Tab-separated table of C-alpha atoms in Angstrom:
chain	number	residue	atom	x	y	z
F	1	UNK	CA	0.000	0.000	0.000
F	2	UNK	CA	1.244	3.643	-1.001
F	3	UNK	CA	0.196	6.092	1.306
F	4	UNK	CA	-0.037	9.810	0.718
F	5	UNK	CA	-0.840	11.583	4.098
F	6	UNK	CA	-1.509	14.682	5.685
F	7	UNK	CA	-0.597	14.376	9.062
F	8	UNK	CA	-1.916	17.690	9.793
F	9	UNK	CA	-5.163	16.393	8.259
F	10	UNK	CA	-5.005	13.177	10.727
F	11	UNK	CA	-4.551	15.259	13.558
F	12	UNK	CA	-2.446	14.865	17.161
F	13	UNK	CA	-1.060	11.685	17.289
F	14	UNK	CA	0.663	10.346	20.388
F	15	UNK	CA	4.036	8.971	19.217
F	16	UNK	CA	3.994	11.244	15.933
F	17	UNK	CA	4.251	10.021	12.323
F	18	UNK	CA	6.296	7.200	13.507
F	19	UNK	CA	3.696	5.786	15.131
F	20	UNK	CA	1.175	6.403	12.535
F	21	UNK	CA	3.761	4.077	9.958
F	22	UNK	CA	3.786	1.197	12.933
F	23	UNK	CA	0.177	1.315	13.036
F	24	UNK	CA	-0.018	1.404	8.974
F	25	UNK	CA	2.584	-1.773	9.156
F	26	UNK	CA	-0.149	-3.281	11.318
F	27	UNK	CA	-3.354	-3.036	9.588
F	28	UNK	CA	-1.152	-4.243	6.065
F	29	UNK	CA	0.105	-7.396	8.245
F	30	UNK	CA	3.062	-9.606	7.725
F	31	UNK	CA	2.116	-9.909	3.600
F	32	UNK	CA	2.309	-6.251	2.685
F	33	UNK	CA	4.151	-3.477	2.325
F	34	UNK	CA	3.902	0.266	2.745
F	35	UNK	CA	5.379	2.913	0.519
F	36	UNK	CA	6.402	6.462	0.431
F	37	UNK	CA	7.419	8.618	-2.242
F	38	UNK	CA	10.234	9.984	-0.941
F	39	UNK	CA	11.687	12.488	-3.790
F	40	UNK	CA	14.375	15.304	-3.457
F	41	UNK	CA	13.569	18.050	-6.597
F	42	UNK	CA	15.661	20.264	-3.809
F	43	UNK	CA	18.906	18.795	-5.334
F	44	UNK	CA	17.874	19.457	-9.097
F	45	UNK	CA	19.354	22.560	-11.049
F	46	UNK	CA	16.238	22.283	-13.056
F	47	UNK	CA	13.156	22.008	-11.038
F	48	UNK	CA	10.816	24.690	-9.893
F	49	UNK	CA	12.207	25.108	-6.623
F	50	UNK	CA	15.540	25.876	-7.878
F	51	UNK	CA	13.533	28.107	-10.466
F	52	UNK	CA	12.232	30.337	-7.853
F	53	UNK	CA	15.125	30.711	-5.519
F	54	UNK	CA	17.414	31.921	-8.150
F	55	UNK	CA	15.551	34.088	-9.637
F	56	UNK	CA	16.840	37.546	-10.394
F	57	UNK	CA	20.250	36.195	-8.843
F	58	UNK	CA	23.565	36.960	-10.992
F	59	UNK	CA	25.325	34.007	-12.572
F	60	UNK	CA	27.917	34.454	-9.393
F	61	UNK	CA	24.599	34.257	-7.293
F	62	UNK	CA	23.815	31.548	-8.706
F	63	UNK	CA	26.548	29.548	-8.974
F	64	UNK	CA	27.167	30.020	-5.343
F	65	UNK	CA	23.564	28.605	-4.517
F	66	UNK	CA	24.294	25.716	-6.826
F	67	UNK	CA	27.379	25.316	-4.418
F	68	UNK	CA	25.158	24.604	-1.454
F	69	UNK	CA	22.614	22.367	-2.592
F	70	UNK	CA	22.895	18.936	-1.395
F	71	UNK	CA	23.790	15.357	-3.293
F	72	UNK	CA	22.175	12.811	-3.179
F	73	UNK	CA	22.660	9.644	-1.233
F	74	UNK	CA	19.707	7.506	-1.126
F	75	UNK	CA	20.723	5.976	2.376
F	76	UNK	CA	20.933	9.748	4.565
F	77	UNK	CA	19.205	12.664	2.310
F	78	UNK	CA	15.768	13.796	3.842
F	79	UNK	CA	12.826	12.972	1.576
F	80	UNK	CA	11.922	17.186	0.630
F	81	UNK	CA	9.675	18.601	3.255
F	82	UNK	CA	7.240	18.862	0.527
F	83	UNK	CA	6.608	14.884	0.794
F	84	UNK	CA	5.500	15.373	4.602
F	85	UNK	CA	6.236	13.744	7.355
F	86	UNK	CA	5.026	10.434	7.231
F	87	UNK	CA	7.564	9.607	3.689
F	88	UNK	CA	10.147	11.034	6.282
F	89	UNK	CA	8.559	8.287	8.797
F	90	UNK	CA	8.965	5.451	6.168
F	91	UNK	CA	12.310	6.384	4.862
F	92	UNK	CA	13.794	6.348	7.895
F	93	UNK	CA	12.125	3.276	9.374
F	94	UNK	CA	15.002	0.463	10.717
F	95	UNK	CA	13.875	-2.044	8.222
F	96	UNK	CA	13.250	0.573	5.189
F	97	UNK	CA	14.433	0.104	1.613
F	98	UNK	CA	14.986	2.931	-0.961
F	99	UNK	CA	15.122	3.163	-4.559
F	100	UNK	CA	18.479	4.989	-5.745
F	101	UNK	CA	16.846	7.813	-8.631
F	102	UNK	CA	18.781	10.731	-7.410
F	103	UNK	CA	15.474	13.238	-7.645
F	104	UNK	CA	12.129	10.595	-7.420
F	105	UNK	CA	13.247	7.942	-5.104
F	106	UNK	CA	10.194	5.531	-2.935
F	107	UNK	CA	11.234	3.918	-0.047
F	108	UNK	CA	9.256	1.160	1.147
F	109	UNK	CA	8.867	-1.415	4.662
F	110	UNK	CA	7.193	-4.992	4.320
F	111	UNK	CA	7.481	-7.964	2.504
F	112	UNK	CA	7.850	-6.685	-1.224
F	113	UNK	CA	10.231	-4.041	-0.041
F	114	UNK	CA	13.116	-4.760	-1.964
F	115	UNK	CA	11.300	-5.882	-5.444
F	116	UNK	CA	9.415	-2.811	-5.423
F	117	UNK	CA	13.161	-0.374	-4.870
F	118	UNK	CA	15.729	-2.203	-6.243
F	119	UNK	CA	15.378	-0.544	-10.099
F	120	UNK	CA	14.748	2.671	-10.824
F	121	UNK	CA	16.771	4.246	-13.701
F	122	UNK	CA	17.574	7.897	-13.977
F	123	UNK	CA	15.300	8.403	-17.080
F	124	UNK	CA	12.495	7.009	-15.177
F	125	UNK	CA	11.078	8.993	-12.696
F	126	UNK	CA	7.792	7.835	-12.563
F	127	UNK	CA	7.402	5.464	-15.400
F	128	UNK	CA	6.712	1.688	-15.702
F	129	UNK	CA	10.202	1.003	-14.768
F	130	UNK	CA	9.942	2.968	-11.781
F	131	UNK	CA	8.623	1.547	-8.045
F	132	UNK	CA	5.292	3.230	-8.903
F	133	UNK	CA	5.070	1.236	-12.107
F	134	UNK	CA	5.422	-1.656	-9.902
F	135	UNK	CA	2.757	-0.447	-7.658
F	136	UNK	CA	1.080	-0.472	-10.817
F	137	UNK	CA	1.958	-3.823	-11.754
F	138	UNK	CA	0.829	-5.619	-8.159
F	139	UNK	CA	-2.168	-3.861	-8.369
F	140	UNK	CA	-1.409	-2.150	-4.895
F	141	UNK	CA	-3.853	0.498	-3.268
F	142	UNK	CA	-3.001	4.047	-2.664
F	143	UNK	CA	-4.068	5.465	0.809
F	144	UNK	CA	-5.217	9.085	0.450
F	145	UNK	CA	-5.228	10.238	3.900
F	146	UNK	CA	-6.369	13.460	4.099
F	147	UNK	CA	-4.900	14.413	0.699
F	148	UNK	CA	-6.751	15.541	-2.550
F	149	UNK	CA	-6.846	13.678	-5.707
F	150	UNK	CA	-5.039	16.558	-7.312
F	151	UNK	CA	-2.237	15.110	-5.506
F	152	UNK	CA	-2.237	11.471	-6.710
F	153	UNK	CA	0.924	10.614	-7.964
F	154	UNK	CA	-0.096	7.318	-9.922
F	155	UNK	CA	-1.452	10.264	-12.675
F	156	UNK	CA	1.794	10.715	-14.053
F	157	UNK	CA	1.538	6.697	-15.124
F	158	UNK	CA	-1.188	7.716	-17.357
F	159	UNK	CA	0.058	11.007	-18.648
F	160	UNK	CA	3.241	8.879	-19.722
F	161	UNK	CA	1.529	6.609	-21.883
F	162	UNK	CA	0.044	9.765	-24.129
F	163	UNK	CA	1.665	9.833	-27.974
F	164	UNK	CA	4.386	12.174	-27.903
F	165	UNK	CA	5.213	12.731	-24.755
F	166	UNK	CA	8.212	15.214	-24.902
F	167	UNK	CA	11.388	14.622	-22.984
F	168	UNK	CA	13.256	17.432	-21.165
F	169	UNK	CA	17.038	17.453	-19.626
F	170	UNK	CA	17.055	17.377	-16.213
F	171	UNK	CA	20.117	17.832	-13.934
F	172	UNK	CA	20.967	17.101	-10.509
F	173	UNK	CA	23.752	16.460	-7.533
F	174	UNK	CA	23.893	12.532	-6.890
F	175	UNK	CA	26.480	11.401	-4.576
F	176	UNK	CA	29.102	11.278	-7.278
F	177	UNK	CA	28.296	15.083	-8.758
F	178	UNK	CA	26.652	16.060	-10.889
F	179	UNK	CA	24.796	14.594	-13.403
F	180	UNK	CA	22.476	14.835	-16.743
F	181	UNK	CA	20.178	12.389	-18.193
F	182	UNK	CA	16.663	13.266	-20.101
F	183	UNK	CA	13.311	11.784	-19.364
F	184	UNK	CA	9.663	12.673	-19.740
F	185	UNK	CA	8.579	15.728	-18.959
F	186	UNK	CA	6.693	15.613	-15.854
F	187	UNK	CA	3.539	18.012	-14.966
F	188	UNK	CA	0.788	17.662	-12.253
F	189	UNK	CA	-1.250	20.945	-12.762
F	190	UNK	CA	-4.201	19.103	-14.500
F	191	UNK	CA	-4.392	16.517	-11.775
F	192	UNK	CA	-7.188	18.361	-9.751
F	193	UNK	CA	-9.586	17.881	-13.100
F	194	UNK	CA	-8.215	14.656	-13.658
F	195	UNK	CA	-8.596	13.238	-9.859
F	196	UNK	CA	-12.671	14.598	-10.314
F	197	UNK	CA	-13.235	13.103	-13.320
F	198	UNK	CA	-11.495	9.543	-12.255
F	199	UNK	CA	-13.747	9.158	-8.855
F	200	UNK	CA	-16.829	9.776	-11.064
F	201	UNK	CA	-16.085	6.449	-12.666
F	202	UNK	CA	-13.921	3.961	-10.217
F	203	UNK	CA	-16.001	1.642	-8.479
F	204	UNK	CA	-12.796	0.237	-6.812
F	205	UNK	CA	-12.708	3.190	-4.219
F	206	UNK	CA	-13.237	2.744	-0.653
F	207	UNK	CA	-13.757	6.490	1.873
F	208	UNK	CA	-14.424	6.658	5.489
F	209	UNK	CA	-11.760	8.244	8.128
F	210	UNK	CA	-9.129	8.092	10.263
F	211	UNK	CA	-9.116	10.262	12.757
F	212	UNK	CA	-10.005	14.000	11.441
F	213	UNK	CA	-8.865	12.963	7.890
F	214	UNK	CA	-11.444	12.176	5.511
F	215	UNK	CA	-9.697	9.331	2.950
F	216	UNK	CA	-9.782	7.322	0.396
F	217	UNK	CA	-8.416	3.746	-0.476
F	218	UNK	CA	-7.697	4.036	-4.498
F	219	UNK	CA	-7.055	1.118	-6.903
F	220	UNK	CA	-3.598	2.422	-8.423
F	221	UNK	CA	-4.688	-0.050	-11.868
F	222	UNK	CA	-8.037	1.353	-11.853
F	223	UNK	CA	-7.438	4.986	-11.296
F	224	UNK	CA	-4.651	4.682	-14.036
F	225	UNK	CA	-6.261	3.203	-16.721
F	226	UNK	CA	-9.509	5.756	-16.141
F	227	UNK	CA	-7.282	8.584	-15.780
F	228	UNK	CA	-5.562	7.184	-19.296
F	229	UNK	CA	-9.313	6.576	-20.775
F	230	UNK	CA	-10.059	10.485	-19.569
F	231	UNK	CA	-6.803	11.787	-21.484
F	232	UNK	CA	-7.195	10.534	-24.488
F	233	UNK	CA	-11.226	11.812	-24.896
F	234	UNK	CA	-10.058	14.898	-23.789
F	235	UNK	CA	-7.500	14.500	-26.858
F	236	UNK	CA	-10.003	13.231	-29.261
């Protein structure tokens, strides 16, 4: 199971995110496996983060900038802050495993752990080669908790199988330096529309709550192959 939380949503939890992850461990039992996207754009020279701090700095500026960001290394660097806490919680869980792309990595805790990290090439963020095309593959379910459709990740599996997708250069600070590889480019601004027009059709998706957060237990198969069906009438 991939979960996408708001722990704000959730609400006070005694023991903090951590314990939310042992109690997520818990209700997938000894067979499953939980996941968290755990990705670092803060280590990119070409995402929009770095976009909007350097802009109107001087080349010095930002070189200098480019001079502090951080590299890569899939076993110590912080999941960004923009993943929350609970991707934090399952990174850095004793028994964790973590895919090595230097900008989208997953870590993962449970049973299929290791199959679902162990590949993930640079010029597959999140593609069919990537651990959420394996999600995709074991027909897993993605735990909204307290998060919006417009947020579901498993989108970008659909956008990627659209005719001419166009592929960008992207460059980043892995442990070694820097590097350079190209790959699709990746957007998420449509996924608000999308998300709407997906739950109108599953039948696969469970709601209720936990705690303050309203949720939603998605069928990643399901949602992506609506979400592909939606794209291409909205091509045709």
């Amino acid at each position: 199971m991939h979960v996408q939380a708001s722990l704000r949503a959730l609400g006070p939890v005694v023991g903090g995110p951590a314990a939310v992850v042992e109690a997520l461990l818990a209700a997938v039992g000894d067979h499953g496996t939980l996941v968290g996207y755990t990705a670092t754009p803060e280590n990119s020279a070409t995402s929009r983060i770095h976009a909007a701090a350097t802009a109107g700095l001087s080349p010095a500026e930002i070189a200098a900038y480019r001079g502090r960001m951080p590299a890569f290394d899939p076993a110590t660097t912080p999941c960004s802050p923009s993943m929350g806490a609970l991707s934090e919680a399952i990174r850095t869980h004793r028994d964790a495993r973590r895919s090595r792309h230097p900008q989208t990595s997953w870590a993962a805790v449970g049973r299929l752990a290791r199959r679902i990290t162990e590949h993930h090439p640079d010029g597959c963020h999140l593609g069919p080669a990537s651990p959420l095309g394996r999600l995709y593959d074991l027909d897993a379910r993605v735990l909204m908790l307290g998060v919006p459709m417009s947020r579901f990740t498993a989108f970008h599996l659909a956008d990627l199988r659209m005719p001419d997708v166009p592929l960008r250069e992207y460059r980043c600070r892995g442990a070694a330096g820097w590097i350079s590889f190209k790959a699709p480019e990746l957007d998420d601004l449509h996924f608000g529309d999308l998300g709407e027009q997906v739950l109108r059709e599953a039948v696969g998706v469970s709601t209720g709550r936990i705690g303050a957060a309203r949720c939603r237990l998605v069928p990643v198969r399901e949602a992506v192959d609506l979400a592909e069906r939606v794209l291409r009438r909205s091509r045709a």
